[in-house]
Amino acid sequence: MPATPTADLDSLTPGARRILDTASRLFYEQGIHAVGVDTIAAESGVTKRTLYDRFGSKDGLVTAYLRSRDRRWRSMIEARLGEAGADPLPRILAPFDVLPLWLDECTRGCSFINAFGELHDGDHPGRDVIVEEKTWLLDHFRTSLTQAGIVEPEPLAVQLLSLHEGAIVAYSITSAAGAAEAAHAAARSLVELALTSQGTR
Amino acid sequence: MPATPTADLDSLTPGARRILDTASRLFYEQGIHAVGVDTIAAESGVTKRTLYDRFGSKDGLVTAYLRSRDRRWRSMIEARLGEAGADPLPRILAPFDVLPLWLDECTRGCSFINAFGELHDGDHPGRDVIVEEKTWLLDHFRTSLTQAGIVEPEPLAVQLLSLHEGAIVAYSITSAAGAAEAAHAAARSLVELALTSQGTR
DNA sequence: AGGCAACTTCACAGATCAGTGTACCAAGGA
DNA sequence: TCCTTGGTACACTGATCTGTGAAGTTGCCT
């Protein structure tokens, strides 16, 4: 039994691994409140007792679900960032490069946005994970824009964040074809516009 | 008793009105699955029997909630469209003019996006309302862009939709200041860019 | 006077919810 | 050999969930 009931994602027992995988799938497909712990345990081939021994509570499992999802997404971005090197523009646009891949498995919307709508409780630990994820992305835009020489990055960073999040929403609800590519192109235009208009001032 | 159990928003009895108002508030604040019909009835000062007599089921009430929200939002846009006249640019940007007002009451995100994440059931009538709302907005951008002389409006329409939806998400999760204004400015830039680059081609 | 619409009261059904207690078992390391 | 870890089996609690049935009340319209 782990010392803390909040599971460490790096050292999951085989049962815990299966529970988290099953829960991730069901939470994403059906919503967090719509899925019961009995269902998760049954579909994981595990008893409810094991679930509670590993994750402490349903809220603990929800938080682990969000943390693992966050980690996977960030590792995708960081891999792209590694390829991008020191060039500022590719660094700024890295999240938009990853977006088509991410959207492939996000046909039911962004797991974070969906969860945020369900977790009304202001002090639910899962909310922090979500806010942190979006804040991290906003920080990434702000930092990389500054590195590119944009002196007032704030409004542009917010615009890029909006484009990024909106593309996921637009794609999942209206099935708009090429939403990721369109968002990528718009992001590039806005950044280039900011660079040139700043240079010619 | 209305002939159809799916309520007509224009002819609600006093009790039904109170039920819908209470349900709208609770659904939005806490999430659809997190609120029970007992709570809604109690807080409306009405019995559960009345709720079921007026709306048929919880799903019926959810659908009425989404339809009334959709109607109010659309009327805001159409009012702005009336002020805009025949000028193409203000017509395109009308949704972004309304956005700051809409965001004032959307501190917990977009009710449609939130509901879409909770309504996993593919044939839930509420899903149609949500898809229709976003599709309507996409259509508005496409149509008004065409009227402005943009020959290939599709990618730009998707970009504007993404900006619009993303601004709501960014504002509600990261509390990004001026998200609506930033999205408005970005939308204007993208449209103007499309108009000039097309003109000089 | 009659009828209908809106609504109340209240008990009840059947399912599902998160979470717990107790006892047991198998494998691996000290 | 003993202890720990990871798990099983299963019954159970108490709350909450959506939804129904039957009978009664109030007030307006004709």
Coordinates of C-alpha atoms (C1' of nucleotides) in Angstrom, one line a residue:
Chain A
M1 CA 0.0 0.0 0.0
P2 CA 1.4 3.4 -0.9
A3 CA 2.2 5.7 2.0
T4 CA 0.0 8.4 0.5
P5 CA -3.4 7.4 -0.8
T6 CA -2.9 9.8 -3.7
A7 CA -1.2 7.6 -6.2
D8 CA 2.2 8.2 -7.6
L9 CA 1.9 7.9 -11.4
D10 CA 5.4 6.4 -11.7
S11 CA 4.9 3.5 -9.4
L12 CA 1.5 2.0 -10.1
T13 CA 0.8 -1.6 -9.2
P14 CA -0.5 -3.7 -12.1
G15 CA -4.1 -3.4 -10.7
A16 CA -3.8 0.3 -10.2
R17 CA -2.5 0.7 -13.8
R18 CA -5.6 -1.1 -15.1
I19 CA -7.9 0.9 -12.9
L20 CA -6.4 4.2 -14.1
D21 CA -6.6 3.2 -17.8
T22 CA -10.2 2.1 -17.5
A23 CA -11.2 5.1 -15.5
S24 CA -9.5 7.4 -18.0
R25 CA -11.4 5.9 -20.9
L26 CA -14.8 6.0 -19.1
F27 CA -14.4 9.4 -17.6
Y28 CA -13.5 10.9 -20.9
E29 CA -16.2 9.0 -22.9
Q30 CA -19.1 9.4 -20.5
G31 CA -18.2 12.2 -18.1
I32 CA -16.9 12.0 -14.5
H33 CA -20.2 12.0 -12.6
A34 CA -21.8 9.6 -15.1
V35 CA -19.4 6.8 -14.2
G36 CA -19.6 4.9 -10.9
V37 CA -16.7 3.3 -9.1
D38 CA -18.5 -0.1 -9.3
T39 CA -18.4 0.1 -13.1
I40 CA -14.7 1.1 -13.1
A41 CA -13.8 -1.7 -10.8
A42 CA -15.8 -4.3 -12.8
E43 CA -14.3 -3.2 -16.1
S44 CA -10.8 -3.2 -14.7
G45 CA -11.2 -6.8 -13.5
V46 CA -10.5 -5.6 -10.0
T47 CA -12.5 -5.4 -6.8
K48 CA -13.8 -2.1 -5.5
R49 CA -11.6 -2.7 -2.4
T50 CA -8.5 -2.6 -4.5
L51 CA -9.6 0.7 -6.1
Y52 CA -10.0 2.3 -2.7
D53 CA -6.8 0.9 -1.4
R54 CA -4.9 2.4 -4.4
F55 CA -6.5 5.7 -4.9
G56 CA -8.2 6.5 -1.6
S57 CA -11.5 7.9 -3.1
K58 CA -13.2 8.6 -6.4
D59 CA -11.9 12.1 -6.2
G60 CA -8.4 10.7 -5.8
L61 CA -8.8 8.7 -8.9
V62 CA -10.2 11.6 -10.8
T63 CA -7.2 13.7 -9.9
A64 CA -4.8 10.9 -11.0
Y65 CA -6.7 10.7 -14.3
L66 CA -6.2 14.5 -14.9
R67 CA -2.6 14.4 -13.8
S68 CA -1.7 11.5 -16.1
R69 CA -3.5 13.2 -19.0
D70 CA -1.6 16.5 -18.3
R71 CA 1.7 14.7 -18.1
R72 CA 1.2 13.0 -21.5
W73 CA 0.1 16.2 -23.2
R74 CA 3.1 18.1 -21.8
S75 CA 5.5 15.4 -22.9
M76 CA 4.2 15.7 -26.4
I77 CA 4.8 19.5 -26.4
E78 CA 8.2 19.1 -24.9
A79 CA 9.3 16.5 -27.5
R80 CA 8.2 19.0 -30.2
L81 CA 10.1 21.8 -28.4
G82 CA 13.2 19.6 -28.5
E83 CA 13.0 19.3 -32.3
A84 CA 12.4 23.0 -32.7
G85 CA 15.8 24.0 -31.3
A86 CA 16.4 27.7 -30.5
D87 CA 14.4 29.2 -33.3
P88 CA 11.7 31.4 -31.7
L89 CA 8.9 31.0 -34.2
P90 CA 8.7 27.2 -34.1
R91 CA 8.9 27.3 -30.4
I92 CA 5.9 29.6 -30.2
L93 CA 3.9 27.4 -32.6
A94 CA 4.9 24.0 -31.0
P95 CA 1.5 23.5 -29.3
F96 CA -0.2 24.0 -32.7
D97 CA 2.1 21.5 -34.3
V98 CA 1.0 18.9 -31.8
L99 CA -2.6 19.9 -32.0
P100 CA -3.6 17.6 -34.9
L101 CA -2.2 14.6 -33.1
W102 CA -3.9 15.6 -29.9
L103 CA -7.2 16.2 -31.7
D104 CA -7.1 12.7 -33.1
E105 CA -7.9 11.3 -29.6
C106 CA -10.0 14.3 -28.5
T107 CA -13.1 13.6 -30.5
R108 CA -15.1 14.2 -27.4
G109 CA -13.5 17.6 -26.6
C110 CA -10.7 18.5 -24.3
S111 CA -10.7 16.3 -21.2
F112 CA -9.6 19.3 -19.1
I113 CA -12.3 21.6 -20.3
N114 CA -14.9 18.9 -19.9
A115 CA -13.7 18.1 -16.4
F116 CA -13.6 21.7 -15.4
G117 CA -17.3 22.0 -16.3
E118 CA -18.1 19.1 -14.0
L119 CA -15.9 19.9 -11.0
H120 CA -18.0 22.6 -9.4
D121 CA -16.5 22.1 -6.0
G122 CA -14.1 25.1 -5.7
D123 CA -11.5 23.2 -3.7
H124 CA -11.5 19.9 -5.7
P125 CA -7.8 19.0 -6.2
G126 CA -8.6 18.2 -9.9
R127 CA -9.4 21.8 -10.6
D128 CA -5.8 22.8 -9.7
V129 CA -4.4 20.4 -12.2
I130 CA -6.7 21.9 -14.9
V131 CA -5.9 25.5 -14.1
E132 CA -2.3 24.7 -14.0
E133 CA -2.3 23.0 -17.4
K134 CA -3.9 26.0 -19.1
T135 CA -1.7 28.5 -17.2
W136 CA 1.3 26.5 -18.3
L137 CA 0.3 26.9 -21.9
L138 CA -0.3 30.6 -21.4
D139 CA 3.1 31.0 -19.8
H140 CA 4.7 29.1 -22.7
F141 CA 3.2 31.5 -25.2
R142 CA 4.2 34.5 -23.1
T143 CA 7.8 33.3 -22.6
S144 CA 8.5 32.3 -26.1
L145 CA 6.9 35.5 -27.5
T146 CA 9.2 37.5 -25.3
Q147 CA 12.2 35.4 -26.5
A148 CA 11.1 36.2 -30.1
G149 CA 11.4 39.9 -29.3
I150 CA 7.7 40.8 -28.7
V151 CA 7.8 43.6 -26.1
E152 CA 4.2 43.4 -25.1
P153 CA 3.4 39.6 -25.3
E154 CA 0.3 39.5 -23.1
P155 CA -2.6 40.2 -25.5
L156 CA -1.0 38.0 -28.2
A157 CA -0.4 35.2 -25.7
V158 CA -4.1 35.2 -24.7
Q159 CA -5.0 35.2 -28.4
L160 CA -2.9 32.2 -29.0
L161 CA -4.3 30.4 -26.0
S162 CA -7.8 31.2 -27.2
L163 CA -7.1 29.9 -30.7
H164 CA -5.6 26.7 -29.3
E165 CA -8.5 25.9 -26.9
G166 CA -11.1 27.1 -29.4
A167 CA -9.9 24.8 -32.1
I168 CA -10.5 21.8 -29.8
V169 CA -14.0 23.0 -29.0
A170 CA -14.8 23.8 -32.6
Y171 CA -13.6 20.5 -33.9
S172 CA -15.3 18.4 -31.3
I173 CA -18.7 20.1 -31.5
T174 CA -19.1 21.2 -35.1
S175 CA -16.7 18.6 -36.6
A176 CA -15.1 21.5 -38.5
A177 CA -12.6 20.0 -40.9
G178 CA -9.1 21.2 -40.6
A179 CA -9.7 23.1 -37.4
A180 CA -6.2 22.3 -36.1
E181 CA -4.6 23.5 -39.4
A182 CA -6.7 26.6 -39.5
A183 CA -5.7 27.5 -35.9
H184 CA -2.1 26.9 -36.8
A185 CA -2.3 29.2 -39.8
A186 CA -4.1 31.9 -37.8
A187 CA -1.5 31.7 -35.0
R188 CA 1.3 32.1 -37.5
S189 CA -0.3 35.1 -39.1
L190 CA -0.9 36.8 -35.8
V191 CA 2.7 36.3 -34.6
E192 CA 4.2 37.4 -37.9
L193 CA 1.9 40.4 -37.9
A194 CA 3.1 41.4 -34.5
L195 CA 6.8 40.9 -35.5
T196 CA 6.6 43.0 -38.6
S197 CA 4.4 45.8 -37.3
Q198 CA 6.8 46.0 -34.3
G199 CA 9.8 46.1 -36.6
T200 CA 8.4 48.9 -38.8
R201 CA 7.4 51.1 -36.0
Chain B
M1 CA -51.1 20.6 -19.0
P2 CA -49.3 21.2 -22.3
A3 CA -50.1 18.8 -25.1
T4 CA -46.5 17.9 -25.5
P5 CA -44.4 17.2 -22.5
T6 CA -41.5 19.1 -24.0
A7 CA -42.2 22.6 -22.8
D8 CA -42.8 25.6 -25.1
L9 CA -40.5 28.3 -23.9
D10 CA -43.1 31.0 -24.8
S11 CA -46.0 29.7 -22.8
L12 CA -44.5 28.6 -19.5
T13 CA -46.8 28.4 -16.4
P14 CA -45.6 30.4 -13.4
G15 CA -44.3 27.2 -11.7
A16 CA -42.6 26.0 -14.9
R17 CA -40.9 29.4 -15.2
R18 CA -39.5 29.1 -11.7
I19 CA -38.4 25.6 -12.3
L20 CA -36.5 26.6 -15.4
D21 CA -34.9 29.6 -13.8
T22 CA -33.7 27.5 -10.8
A23 CA -32.6 24.6 -12.9
S24 CA -30.7 27.0 -15.2
R25 CA -28.8 28.5 -12.3
L26 CA -28.0 25.1 -10.7
F27 CA -27.1 23.3 -13.9
Y28 CA -24.7 26.0 -14.8
E29 CA -23.2 26.5 -11.4
Q30 CA -22.8 22.8 -10.4
G31 CA -23.1 20.8 -13.5
I32 CA -26.1 18.8 -14.9
H33 CA -25.4 15.4 -13.3
A34 CA -24.5 17.0 -10.0
V35 CA -27.9 18.5 -9.5
G36 CA -30.9 16.3 -8.6
V37 CA -34.5 16.9 -9.5
D38 CA -35.4 16.9 -5.8
T39 CA -33.1 19.9 -5.3
I40 CA -34.5 21.8 -8.2
A41 CA -38.0 21.2 -7.1
A42 CA -37.3 22.3 -3.5
E43 CA -35.4 25.4 -4.5
S44 CA -38.2 26.4 -7.0
G45 CA -40.8 26.1 -4.2
V46 CA -42.6 23.5 -6.3
T47 CA -43.2 19.8 -5.9
K48 CA -41.4 17.2 -7.9
R49 CA -44.8 16.2 -9.4
T50 CA -45.1 19.6 -11.0
L51 CA -41.7 19.4 -12.5
Y52 CA -42.5 16.1 -14.1
D53 CA -45.9 17.3 -15.3
R54 CA -44.3 20.4 -17.0
F55 CA -41.1 19.0 -18.4
G56 CA -41.7 15.2 -18.7
S57 CA -38.3 14.2 -17.5
K58 CA -35.0 15.5 -16.3
D59 CA -33.7 15.3 -19.8
G60 CA -36.6 17.4 -21.0
L61 CA -35.7 20.0 -18.4
V62 CA -32.1 19.9 -19.5
T63 CA -33.1 20.4 -23.1
A64 CA -35.4 23.3 -22.2
Y65 CA -32.5 24.9 -20.2
L66 CA -30.2 24.7 -23.2
R67 CA -32.8 25.9 -25.6
S68 CA -33.6 29.0 -23.5
R69 CA -29.9 29.8 -23.1
D70 CA -29.5 29.5 -26.8
R71 CA -32.4 31.8 -27.5
R72 CA -31.1 34.5 -25.2
W73 CA -27.6 34.4 -26.6
R74 CA -28.9 34.5 -30.2
S75 CA -31.2 37.5 -29.4
M76 CA -28.1 39.4 -28.1
I77 CA -26.3 38.7 -31.4
E78 CA -29.3 39.7 -33.5
A79 CA -29.8 42.9 -31.6
R80 CA -26.1 43.8 -32.3
L81 CA -26.6 42.8 -35.9
G82 CA -29.5 45.2 -36.1
E83 CA -27.3 48.1 -35.0
A84 CA -24.6 47.1 -37.4
G85 CA -26.6 47.8 -40.5
A86 CA -25.3 46.6 -43.8
D87 CA -21.6 47.2 -43.3
P88 CA -19.9 43.9 -43.6
L89 CA -17.1 44.2 -41.1
P90 CA -19.3 45.1 -38.1
R91 CA -21.6 42.2 -39.0
I92 CA -18.8 39.7 -39.0
L93 CA -17.5 41.0 -35.7
A94 CA -20.9 41.2 -34.0
P95 CA -20.4 38.1 -31.9
F96 CA -17.1 39.5 -30.6
D97 CA -18.9 42.8 -29.7
V98 CA -21.4 40.8 -27.5
L99 CA -18.7 38.6 -26.0
P100 CA -17.7 40.8 -23.1
L101 CA -21.3 41.0 -21.9
W102 CA -21.8 37.3 -22.4
L103 CA -18.5 36.6 -20.5
D104 CA -19.8 38.6 -17.6
E105 CA -22.2 35.9 -16.8
C106 CA -20.0 33.1 -18.0
T107 CA -17.5 32.9 -15.2
R108 CA -18.0 29.2 -15.1
G109 CA -17.4 28.7 -18.8
C110 CA -19.7 28.3 -21.7
S111 CA -22.9 26.5 -20.7
F112 CA -23.0 24.7 -24.0
I113 CA -19.4 23.5 -23.9
N114 CA -19.9 22.3 -20.3
A115 CA -23.1 20.5 -21.1
F116 CA -21.6 18.9 -24.2
G117 CA -18.9 17.4 -22.0
E118 CA -21.6 15.9 -19.7
L119 CA -24.1 14.6 -22.3
H120 CA -22.3 11.5 -23.4
D121 CA -25.5 9.9 -24.7
G122 CA -25.2 10.4 -28.5
D123 CA -28.9 10.8 -29.0
H124 CA -29.7 13.1 -26.1
P125 CA -31.9 15.9 -27.5
G126 CA -29.8 18.5 -25.7
R127 CA -26.8 17.6 -27.9
D128 CA -28.6 18.8 -31.0
V129 CA -29.3 22.2 -29.4
I130 CA -25.6 22.6 -28.6
V131 CA -24.4 21.4 -32.0
E132 CA -26.9 23.7 -33.7
E133 CA -25.8 26.7 -31.7
K134 CA -22.1 26.3 -32.7
T135 CA -23.1 25.5 -36.2
W136 CA -25.2 28.6 -36.4
L137 CA -22.2 30.7 -35.3
L138 CA -20.0 29.1 -37.9
D139 CA -22.7 29.7 -40.5
H140 CA -22.9 33.4 -39.5
F141 CA -19.1 33.8 -40.0
R142 CA -19.2 32.0 -43.3
T143 CA -22.1 34.0 -44.6
S144 CA -21.0 37.4 -43.5
L145 CA -17.5 36.8 -44.8
T146 CA -18.9 35.9 -48.2
Q147 CA -20.9 39.1 -48.1
A148 CA -17.7 41.0 -47.3
G149 CA -16.2 39.6 -50.5
I150 CA -14.0 36.9 -49.1
V151 CA -14.0 34.2 -51.8
E152 CA -12.8 31.3 -49.7
P153 CA -14.4 31.9 -46.3
E154 CA -14.2 28.4 -44.8
P155 CA -10.8 28.5 -43.1
L156 CA -11.3 32.0 -41.8
A157 CA -14.8 31.1 -40.5
V158 CA -13.3 28.2 -38.5
Q159 CA -10.6 30.5 -37.2
L160 CA -13.1 33.0 -35.9
L161 CA -15.2 30.3 -34.3
S162 CA -12.1 29.0 -32.6
L163 CA -11.2 32.4 -31.3
H164 CA -14.7 33.0 -30.0
E165 CA -15.0 29.7 -28.2
G166 CA -11.4 29.8 -27.0
A167 CA -11.8 33.2 -25.4
I168 CA -14.6 31.9 -23.2
V169 CA -12.5 28.9 -22.2
A170 CA -9.4 30.9 -21.6
Y171 CA -11.3 33.5 -19.5
S172 CA -13.1 31.0 -17.3
I173 CA -10.1 28.7 -16.6
T174 CA -7.1 31.0 -16.5
S175 CA -9.0 34.2 -15.6
A176 CA -7.0 35.9 -18.4
A177 CA -7.8 39.6 -18.2
G178 CA -9.2 41.1 -21.4
A179 CA -9.7 37.8 -23.2
A180 CA -12.8 39.1 -25.0
E181 CA -11.1 42.2 -26.1
A182 CA -8.0 40.3 -27.2
A183 CA -10.1 37.9 -29.2
H184 CA -12.0 40.8 -30.8
A185 CA -8.7 42.4 -31.9
A186 CA -7.4 39.2 -33.3
A187 CA -10.6 38.6 -35.2
R188 CA -10.4 42.0 -36.7
S189 CA -6.8 41.5 -37.7
L190 CA -7.4 38.2 -39.4
V191 CA -10.4 39.6 -41.3
E192 CA -8.5 42.7 -42.4
L193 CA -5.5 40.6 -43.4
A194 CA -7.7 38.4 -45.6
L195 CA -9.4 41.4 -47.2
T196 CA -6.1 43.3 -48.1
S197 CA -4.2 40.2 -49.2
Q198 CA -7.1 39.3 -51.4
G199 CA -7.3 42.8 -52.8
T200 CA -3.6 43.1 -53.6
R201 CA -3.5 39.7 -55.3
Chain C
dA1 C1' -72.9 25.1 -11.9
dG2 C1' -69.5 22.7 -14.3
dG3 C1' -65.0 21.9 -15.9
dC4 C1' -60.4 22.4 -16.5
dA5 C1' -55.7 23.8 -15.5
dA6 C1' -52.1 24.4 -12.2
dC7 C1' -50.5 22.7 -8.4
dT8 C1' -50.1 20.2 -3.7
dT9 C1' -49.2 16.2 -0.5
dC10 C1' -47.1 12.1 0.2
dA11 C1' -45.9 7.6 -0.1
dC12 C1' -43.3 4.5 -2.7
dA13 C1' -40.5 1.9 -6.2
dG14 C1' -36.2 0.3 -7.9
dA15 C1' -31.8 1.5 -9.0
dT16 C1' -27.4 3.3 -8.2
dC17 C1' -24.3 6.1 -5.5
dA18 C1' -19.6 6.3 -2.7
dG19 C1' -17.4 3.9 0.7
dT20 C1' -16.3 0.3 4.6
dG21 C1' -15.4 -4.1 7.4
dT22 C1' -13.8 -8.5 7.7
dA23 C1' -11.6 -12.4 6.4
dC24 C1' -8.8 -14.8 3.2
dC25 C1' -5.0 -16.0 -0.2
dA26 C1' -0.6 -16.1 -3.0
dA27 C1' 4.1 -14.6 -3.9
dG28 C1' 8.4 -12.7 -2.7
dG29 C1' 12.1 -11.1 0.3
dA30 C1' 14.6 -11.0 4.9
Chain D
dT1 C1' 9.7 -19.2 8.7
dC2 C1' 7.6 -14.9 9.1
dC3 C1' 6.1 -10.6 7.3
dT4 C1' 4.8 -7.5 3.8
dT5 C1' 2.5 -6.4 -0.5
dG6 C1' -1.2 -6.8 -3.8
dG7 C1' -4.9 -8.6 -4.3
dT8 C1' -9.8 -11.3 -3.8
dA9 C1' -14.7 -12.2 -2.1
dC10 C1' -18.7 -10.3 -0.4
dA11 C1' -21.9 -8.5 2.4
dC12 C1' -23.4 -4.2 4.0
dT13 C1' -24.5 0.9 5.1
dG14 C1' -26.9 5.0 4.3
dA15 C1' -27.7 8.2 1.1
dT16 C1' -29.3 9.7 -3.3
dC17 C1' -31.0 9.0 -7.8
dT18 C1' -35.1 9.4 -11.4
dG19 C1' -39.7 8.6 -11.8
dT20 C1' -44.8 7.2 -10.5
dG21 C1' -49.6 6.7 -8.4
dA22 C1' -53.5 8.5 -6.3
dA23 C1' -56.2 11.8 -4.3
dG24 C1' -57.1 16.5 -3.0
dT25 C1' -57.2 21.9 -3.5
dT26 C1' -57.6 26.4 -5.6
dG27 C1' -59.0 29.6 -9.0
dC28 C1' -60.4 31.0 -13.4
dC29 C1' -63.4 30.6 -17.6
dT30 C1' -67.6 29.6 -19.7

